[in-house]
Short mmCIF file of C-alpha atoms and ligand atoms in Angstrom, two decimals:
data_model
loop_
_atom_site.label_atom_id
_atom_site.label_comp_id
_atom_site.label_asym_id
_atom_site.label_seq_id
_atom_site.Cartn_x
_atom_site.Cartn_y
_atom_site.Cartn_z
CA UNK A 262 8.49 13.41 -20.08
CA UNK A 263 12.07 14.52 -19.86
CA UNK A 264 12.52 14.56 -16.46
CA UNK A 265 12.02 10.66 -17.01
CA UNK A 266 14.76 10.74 -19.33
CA UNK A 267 18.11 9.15 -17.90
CA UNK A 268 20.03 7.46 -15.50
CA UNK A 269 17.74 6.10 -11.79
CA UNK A 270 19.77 3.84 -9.25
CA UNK A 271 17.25 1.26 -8.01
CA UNK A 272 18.32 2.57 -4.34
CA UNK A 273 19.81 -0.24 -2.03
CA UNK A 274 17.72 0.44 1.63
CA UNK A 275 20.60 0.62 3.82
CA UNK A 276 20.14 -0.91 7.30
CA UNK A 277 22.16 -0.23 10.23
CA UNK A 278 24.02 -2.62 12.41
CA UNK A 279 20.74 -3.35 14.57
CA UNK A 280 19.34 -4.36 11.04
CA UNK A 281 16.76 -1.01 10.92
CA UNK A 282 16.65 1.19 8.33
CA UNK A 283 19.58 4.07 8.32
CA UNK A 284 18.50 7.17 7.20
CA UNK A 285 22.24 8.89 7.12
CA UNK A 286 23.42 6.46 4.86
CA UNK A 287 20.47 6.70 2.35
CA UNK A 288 21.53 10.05 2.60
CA UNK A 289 24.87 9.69 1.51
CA UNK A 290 23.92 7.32 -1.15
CA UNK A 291 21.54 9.95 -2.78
CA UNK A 292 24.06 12.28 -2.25
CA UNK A 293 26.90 10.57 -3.83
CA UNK A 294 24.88 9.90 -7.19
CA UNK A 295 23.57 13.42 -7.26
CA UNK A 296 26.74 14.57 -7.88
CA UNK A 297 27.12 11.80 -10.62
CA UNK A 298 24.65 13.27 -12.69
CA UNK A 299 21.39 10.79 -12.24
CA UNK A 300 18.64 12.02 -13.07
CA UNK A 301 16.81 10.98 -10.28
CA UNK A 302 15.95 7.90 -7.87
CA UNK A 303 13.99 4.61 -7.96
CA UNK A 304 13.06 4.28 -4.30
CA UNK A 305 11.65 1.02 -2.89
CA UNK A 306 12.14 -1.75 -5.46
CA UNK A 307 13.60 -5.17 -5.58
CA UNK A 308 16.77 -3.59 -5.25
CA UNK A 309 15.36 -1.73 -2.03
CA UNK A 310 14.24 -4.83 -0.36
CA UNK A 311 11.00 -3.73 -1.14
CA UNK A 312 9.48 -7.28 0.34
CA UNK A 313 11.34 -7.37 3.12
CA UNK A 314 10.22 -4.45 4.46
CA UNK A 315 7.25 -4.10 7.32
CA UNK A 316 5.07 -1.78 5.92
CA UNK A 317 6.03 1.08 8.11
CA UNK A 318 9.68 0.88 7.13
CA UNK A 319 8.76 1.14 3.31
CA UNK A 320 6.44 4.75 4.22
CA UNK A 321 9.52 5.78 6.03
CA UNK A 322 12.19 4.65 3.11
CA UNK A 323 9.28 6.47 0.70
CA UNK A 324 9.05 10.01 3.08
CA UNK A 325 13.18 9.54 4.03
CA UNK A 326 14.08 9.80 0.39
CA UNK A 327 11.80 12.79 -0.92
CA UNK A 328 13.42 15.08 2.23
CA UNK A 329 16.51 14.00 1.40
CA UNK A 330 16.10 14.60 -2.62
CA UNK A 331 14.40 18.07 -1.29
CA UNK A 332 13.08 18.40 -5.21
CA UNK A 333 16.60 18.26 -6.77
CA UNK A 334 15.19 15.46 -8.92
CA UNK A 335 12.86 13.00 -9.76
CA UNK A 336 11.42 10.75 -7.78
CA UNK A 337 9.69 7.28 -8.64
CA UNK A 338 7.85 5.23 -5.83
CA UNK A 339 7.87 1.56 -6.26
CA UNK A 340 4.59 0.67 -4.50
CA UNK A 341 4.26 -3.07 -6.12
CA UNK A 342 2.25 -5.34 -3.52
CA UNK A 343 0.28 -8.48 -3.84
CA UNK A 344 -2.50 -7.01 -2.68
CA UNK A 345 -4.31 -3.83 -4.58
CA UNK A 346 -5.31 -2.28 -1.18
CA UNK A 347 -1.83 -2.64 0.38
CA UNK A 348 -0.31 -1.24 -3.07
CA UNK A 349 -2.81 1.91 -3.10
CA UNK A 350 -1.87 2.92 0.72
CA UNK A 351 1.85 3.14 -0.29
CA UNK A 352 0.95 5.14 -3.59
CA UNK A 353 -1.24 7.57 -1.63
CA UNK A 354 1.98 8.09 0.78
CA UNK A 355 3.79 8.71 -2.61
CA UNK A 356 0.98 11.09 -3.01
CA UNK A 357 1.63 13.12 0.41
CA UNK A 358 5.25 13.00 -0.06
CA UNK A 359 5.35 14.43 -3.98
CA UNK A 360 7.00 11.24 -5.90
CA UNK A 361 6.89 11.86 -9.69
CA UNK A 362 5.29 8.85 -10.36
CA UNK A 363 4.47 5.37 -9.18
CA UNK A 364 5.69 1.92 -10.33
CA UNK A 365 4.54 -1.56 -9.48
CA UNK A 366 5.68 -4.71 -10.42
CA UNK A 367 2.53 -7.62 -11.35
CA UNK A 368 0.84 -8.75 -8.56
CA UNK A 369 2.65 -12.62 -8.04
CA UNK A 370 2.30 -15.88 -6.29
CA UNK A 371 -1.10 -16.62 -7.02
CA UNK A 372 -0.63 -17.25 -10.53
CA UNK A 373 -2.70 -14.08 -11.37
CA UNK A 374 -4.62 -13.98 -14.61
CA UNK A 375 -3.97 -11.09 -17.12
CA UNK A 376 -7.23 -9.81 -16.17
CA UNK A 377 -6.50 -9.89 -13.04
CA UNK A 378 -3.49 -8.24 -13.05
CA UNK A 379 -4.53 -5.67 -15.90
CA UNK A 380 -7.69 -4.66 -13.05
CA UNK A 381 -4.50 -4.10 -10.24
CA UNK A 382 -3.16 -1.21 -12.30
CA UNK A 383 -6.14 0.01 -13.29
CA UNK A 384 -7.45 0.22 -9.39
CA UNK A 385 -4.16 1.61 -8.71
CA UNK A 386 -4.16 4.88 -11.03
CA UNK A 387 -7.88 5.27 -10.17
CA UNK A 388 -6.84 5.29 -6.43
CA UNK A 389 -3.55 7.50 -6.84
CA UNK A 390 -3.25 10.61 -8.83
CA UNK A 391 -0.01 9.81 -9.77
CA UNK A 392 0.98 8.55 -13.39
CA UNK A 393 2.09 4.84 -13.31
CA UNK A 394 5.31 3.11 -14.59
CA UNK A 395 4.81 -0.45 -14.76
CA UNK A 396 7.49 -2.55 -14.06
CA UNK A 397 7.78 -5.96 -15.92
CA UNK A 398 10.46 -8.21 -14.48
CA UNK A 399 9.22 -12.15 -15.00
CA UNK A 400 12.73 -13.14 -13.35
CA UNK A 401 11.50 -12.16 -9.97
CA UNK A 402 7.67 -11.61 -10.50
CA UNK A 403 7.00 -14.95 -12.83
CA UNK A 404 4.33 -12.53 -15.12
CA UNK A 405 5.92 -11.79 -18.07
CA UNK A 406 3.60 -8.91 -19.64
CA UNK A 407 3.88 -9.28 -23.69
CA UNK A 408 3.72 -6.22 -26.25
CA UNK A 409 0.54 -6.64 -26.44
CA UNK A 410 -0.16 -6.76 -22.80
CA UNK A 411 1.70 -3.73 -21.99
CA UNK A 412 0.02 -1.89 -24.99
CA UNK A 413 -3.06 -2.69 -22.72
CA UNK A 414 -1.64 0.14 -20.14
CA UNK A 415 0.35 2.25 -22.49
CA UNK A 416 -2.69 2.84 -24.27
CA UNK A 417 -4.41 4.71 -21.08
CA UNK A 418 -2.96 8.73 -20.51
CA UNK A 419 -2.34 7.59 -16.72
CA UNK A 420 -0.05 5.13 -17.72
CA UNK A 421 3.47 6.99 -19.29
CA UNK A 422 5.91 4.18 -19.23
CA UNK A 423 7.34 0.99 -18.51
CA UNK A 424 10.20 -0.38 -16.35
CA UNK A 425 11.10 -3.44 -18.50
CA UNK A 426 13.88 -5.60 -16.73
CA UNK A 427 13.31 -8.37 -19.10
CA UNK A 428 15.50 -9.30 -22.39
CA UNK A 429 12.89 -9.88 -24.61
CA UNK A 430 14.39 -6.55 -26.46
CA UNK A 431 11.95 -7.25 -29.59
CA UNK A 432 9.04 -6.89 -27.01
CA UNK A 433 10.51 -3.83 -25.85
CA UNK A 434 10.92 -2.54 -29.51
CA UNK A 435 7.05 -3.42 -30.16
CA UNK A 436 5.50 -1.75 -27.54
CA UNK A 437 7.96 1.56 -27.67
CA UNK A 438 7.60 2.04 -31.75
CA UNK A 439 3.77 2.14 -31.13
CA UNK A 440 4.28 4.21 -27.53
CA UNK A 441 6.81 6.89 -29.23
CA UNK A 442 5.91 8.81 -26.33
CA UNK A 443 5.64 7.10 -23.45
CA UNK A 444 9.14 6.46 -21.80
CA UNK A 445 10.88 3.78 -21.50
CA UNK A 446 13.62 2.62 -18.99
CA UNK A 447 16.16 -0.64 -19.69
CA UNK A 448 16.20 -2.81 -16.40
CA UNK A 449 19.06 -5.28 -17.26
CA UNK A 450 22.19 -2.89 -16.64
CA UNK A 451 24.17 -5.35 -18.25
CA UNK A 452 22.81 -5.25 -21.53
CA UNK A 453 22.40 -1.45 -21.31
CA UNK A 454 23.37 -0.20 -24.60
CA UNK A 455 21.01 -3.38 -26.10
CA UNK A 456 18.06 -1.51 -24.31
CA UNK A 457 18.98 2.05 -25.66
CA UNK A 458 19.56 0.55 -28.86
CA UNK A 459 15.96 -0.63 -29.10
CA UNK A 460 13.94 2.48 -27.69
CA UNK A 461 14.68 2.50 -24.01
CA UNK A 462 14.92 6.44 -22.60
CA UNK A 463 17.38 5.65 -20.13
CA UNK A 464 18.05 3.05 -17.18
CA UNK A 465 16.66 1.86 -13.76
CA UNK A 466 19.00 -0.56 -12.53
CA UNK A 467 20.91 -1.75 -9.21
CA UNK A 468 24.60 -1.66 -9.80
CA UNK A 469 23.81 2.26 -10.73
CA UNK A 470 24.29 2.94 -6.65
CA UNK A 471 27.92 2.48 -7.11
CA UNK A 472 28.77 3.46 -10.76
CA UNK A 473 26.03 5.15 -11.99
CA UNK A 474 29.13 7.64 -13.65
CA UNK A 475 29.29 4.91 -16.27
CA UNK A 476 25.96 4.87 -17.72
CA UNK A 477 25.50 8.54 -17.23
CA UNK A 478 28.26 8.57 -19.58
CA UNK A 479 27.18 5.54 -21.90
CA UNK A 480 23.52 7.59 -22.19
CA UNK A 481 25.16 10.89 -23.02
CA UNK A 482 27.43 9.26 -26.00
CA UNK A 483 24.45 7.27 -27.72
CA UNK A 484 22.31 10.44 -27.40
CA UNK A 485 25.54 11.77 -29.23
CA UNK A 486 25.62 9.00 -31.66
CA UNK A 487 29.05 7.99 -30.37
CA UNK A 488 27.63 4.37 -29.79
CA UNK A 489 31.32 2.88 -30.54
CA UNK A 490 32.89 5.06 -27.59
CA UNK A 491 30.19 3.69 -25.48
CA UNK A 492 30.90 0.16 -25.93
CA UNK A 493 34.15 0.01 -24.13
CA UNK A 494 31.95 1.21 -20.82
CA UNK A 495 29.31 -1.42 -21.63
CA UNK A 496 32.55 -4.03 -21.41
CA UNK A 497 33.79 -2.63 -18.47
CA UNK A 498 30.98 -2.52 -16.71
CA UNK A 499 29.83 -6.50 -17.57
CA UNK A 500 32.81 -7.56 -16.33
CA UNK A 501 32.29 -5.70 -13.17
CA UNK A 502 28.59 -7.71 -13.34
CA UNK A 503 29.38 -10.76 -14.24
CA UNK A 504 31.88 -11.32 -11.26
CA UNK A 505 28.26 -9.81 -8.85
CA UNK A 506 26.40 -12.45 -10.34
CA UNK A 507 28.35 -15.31 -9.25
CA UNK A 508 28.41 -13.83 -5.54
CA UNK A 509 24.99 -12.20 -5.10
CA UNK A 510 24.31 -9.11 -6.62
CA UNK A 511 22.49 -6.93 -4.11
CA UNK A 512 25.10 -8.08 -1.72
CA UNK A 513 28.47 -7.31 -3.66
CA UNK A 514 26.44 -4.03 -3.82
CA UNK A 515 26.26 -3.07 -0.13
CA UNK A 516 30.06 -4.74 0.28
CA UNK A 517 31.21 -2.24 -2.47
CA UNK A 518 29.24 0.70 -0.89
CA UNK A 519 30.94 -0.47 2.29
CA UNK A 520 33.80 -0.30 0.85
CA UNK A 521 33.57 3.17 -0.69
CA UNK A 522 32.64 4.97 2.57
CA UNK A 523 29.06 4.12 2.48
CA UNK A 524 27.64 1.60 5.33
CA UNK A 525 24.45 -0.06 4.00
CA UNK A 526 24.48 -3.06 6.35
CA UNK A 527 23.33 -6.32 5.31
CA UNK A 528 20.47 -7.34 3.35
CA UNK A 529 17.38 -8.57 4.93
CA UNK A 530 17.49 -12.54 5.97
CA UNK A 531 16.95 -15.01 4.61
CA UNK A 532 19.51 -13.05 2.42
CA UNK A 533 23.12 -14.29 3.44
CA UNK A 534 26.07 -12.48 3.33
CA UNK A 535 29.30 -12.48 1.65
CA UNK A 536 32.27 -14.78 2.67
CA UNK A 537 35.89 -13.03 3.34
CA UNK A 538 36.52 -14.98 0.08
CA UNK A 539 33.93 -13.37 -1.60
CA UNK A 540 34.31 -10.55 -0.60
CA UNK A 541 37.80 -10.10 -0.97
CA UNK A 542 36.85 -11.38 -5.42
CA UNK A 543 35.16 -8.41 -5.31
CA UNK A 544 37.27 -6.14 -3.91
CA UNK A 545 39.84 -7.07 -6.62
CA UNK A 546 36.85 -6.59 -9.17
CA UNK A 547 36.05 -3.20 -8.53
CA UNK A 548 39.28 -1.66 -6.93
CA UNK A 549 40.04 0.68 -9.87
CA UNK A 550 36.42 2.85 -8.76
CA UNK A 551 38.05 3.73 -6.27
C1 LIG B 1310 14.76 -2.73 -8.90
O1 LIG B 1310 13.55 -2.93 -9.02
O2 LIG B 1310 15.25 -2.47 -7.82
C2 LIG B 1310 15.72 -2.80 -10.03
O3 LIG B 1310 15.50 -1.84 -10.94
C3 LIG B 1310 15.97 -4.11 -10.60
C4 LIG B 1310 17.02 -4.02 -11.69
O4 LIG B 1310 16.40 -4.03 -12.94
C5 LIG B 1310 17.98 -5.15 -11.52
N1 LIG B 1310 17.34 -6.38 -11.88
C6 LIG B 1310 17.31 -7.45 -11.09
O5 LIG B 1310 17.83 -7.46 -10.01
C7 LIG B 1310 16.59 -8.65 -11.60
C8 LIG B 1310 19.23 -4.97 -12.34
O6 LIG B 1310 19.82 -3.75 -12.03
C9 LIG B 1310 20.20 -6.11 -12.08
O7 LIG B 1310 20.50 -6.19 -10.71
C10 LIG B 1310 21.49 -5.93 -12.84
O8 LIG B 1310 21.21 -5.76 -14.19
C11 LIG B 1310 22.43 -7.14 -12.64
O9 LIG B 1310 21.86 -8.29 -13.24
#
């Protein structure tokens, strides 16, 4: 399990100016946070425009990213779908391409019963022979998978952890104190420390792409029990979020990028972009990374 232990950007998928995906600069992003120290990559979530991807583009982000990490760390495919049989075909080209693991987020929309949506995982690791992380996030997926729900999966050898982007922290406490060894990542990146401080192994989170040096360094101080020198990164990095959240996130994410060297492009319509004004709030924001 340690090589699930740490700090995975949710990767951006950069597009190019003609609005297809760009390969050099995924490449440079993986690059640039290799040399940070993260353990290794979340490739294809909702920070990777996973939805607004054809499904060709998200095989290509999946095979793209595991020649480019070239097995210098660990990979995790998010394959999350609303349909089972459209979920399994990108976890078998997980499969081909040697991803670590899987991840999905519930099936959505349809107002999907817990039985329903317990039978999607489990058709999922019986299709793939890969282990499964699953990813609760009821802010984008509307499921919100209780203790006891998750327990459901943990419970099963083919499932080994959970991606929970949620801050119901006692839930995450619950299902991690009877999991012990299944491994846990904190989704929120802005409440970080909260997650490590209730069982969480590490982080998968967006605004990693850009800073991911700061909680590399927050996880290596708790692990130290030096949670009071951490806090002062925790701070930092909030205010860095807080000022994302009133613009957009995932787009004050590729305008940073942009503005550290690394051309990402603009998100996916109906995503909008930044104004100058915006932009320019950000800039000020984040100038001292760089
Ligand atoms: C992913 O699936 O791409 C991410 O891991 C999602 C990640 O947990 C982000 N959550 C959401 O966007 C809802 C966070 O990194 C989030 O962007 C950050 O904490 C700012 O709120």
């Amino acid at each position: 399990m340690e090589k699930f232990k740490g700090i995975f950007p949710a990767l951006l998928t950069p597009f190019d100016e003609n609005n297809r995906f760009n390969e050099k600069a995924l490449e440079q992003l993986m690059e640039m946070n290799l040399k940070k120290g993260v353990r290794g990559f979340y490739v294809g979530g909702s920070t990777g425009e996973a939805f607004l991807l054809s499904e060709s583009e998200r095989k290509q982000l999946y095979r793209s990213a595991a020649q480019i990490a070239n097995g210098r760390c660990t990979l995790i495919a998010h394959i999350g779908a609303i349909s089972t049989d459209q979920a399994a075909e990108f976890g078998r080209t997980a499969l081909e391409c040697g991803y670590d693991a899987i991840s999905s987020v519930s099936p959505f929309y349809y107002g999907f019963t817990f039985p329903e949506i317990k039978q999607y995982y489990f058709d999922l690791v019986g299709q793939v022979e890969l282990p499964m992380i699953v990813y609760n996030i009821p802010k984008y997926s509307g499921v919100t998978l209780s203790a006891d729900n998750i327990g459901e999966f943990l419970s099963d050898d083919r499932f080994i952890g959970v991606k929970h982007t949620s801050n119901d922290y006692f839930a995450m406490e619950q299902f991690k104190s009877a999991y012990p060894d299944k491994v846990v990542f904190n989704g929120f990146d802005e409440m970080f420390l909260a997650g490590l401080a209730m069982g969480a192994d590490g982080g998968i989170g967006s605004t990693y792409n850009f800073m991911a040096e700061k909680f590399v360094k927050m996880h290596t101080l708790v692990k130290e029990g030096r949670l009071s020198e951490a806090q002062p990164i925790q701070k930092e990095v909030n205010r860095i979020i807080a000022a994302l959240i009133k613009v957009g996130v995932l787009k004050a994410e590729k305008a940073i990028l942009k503005m550290m060297g690394i051309d990402c492009g603009a998100l996916r319509k109906p995503f909008g972009q930044l104004s100058k004004e915006e932009e320019s709030y950000v800039y000020e924001t984040v100038k001292n990374l760089f």
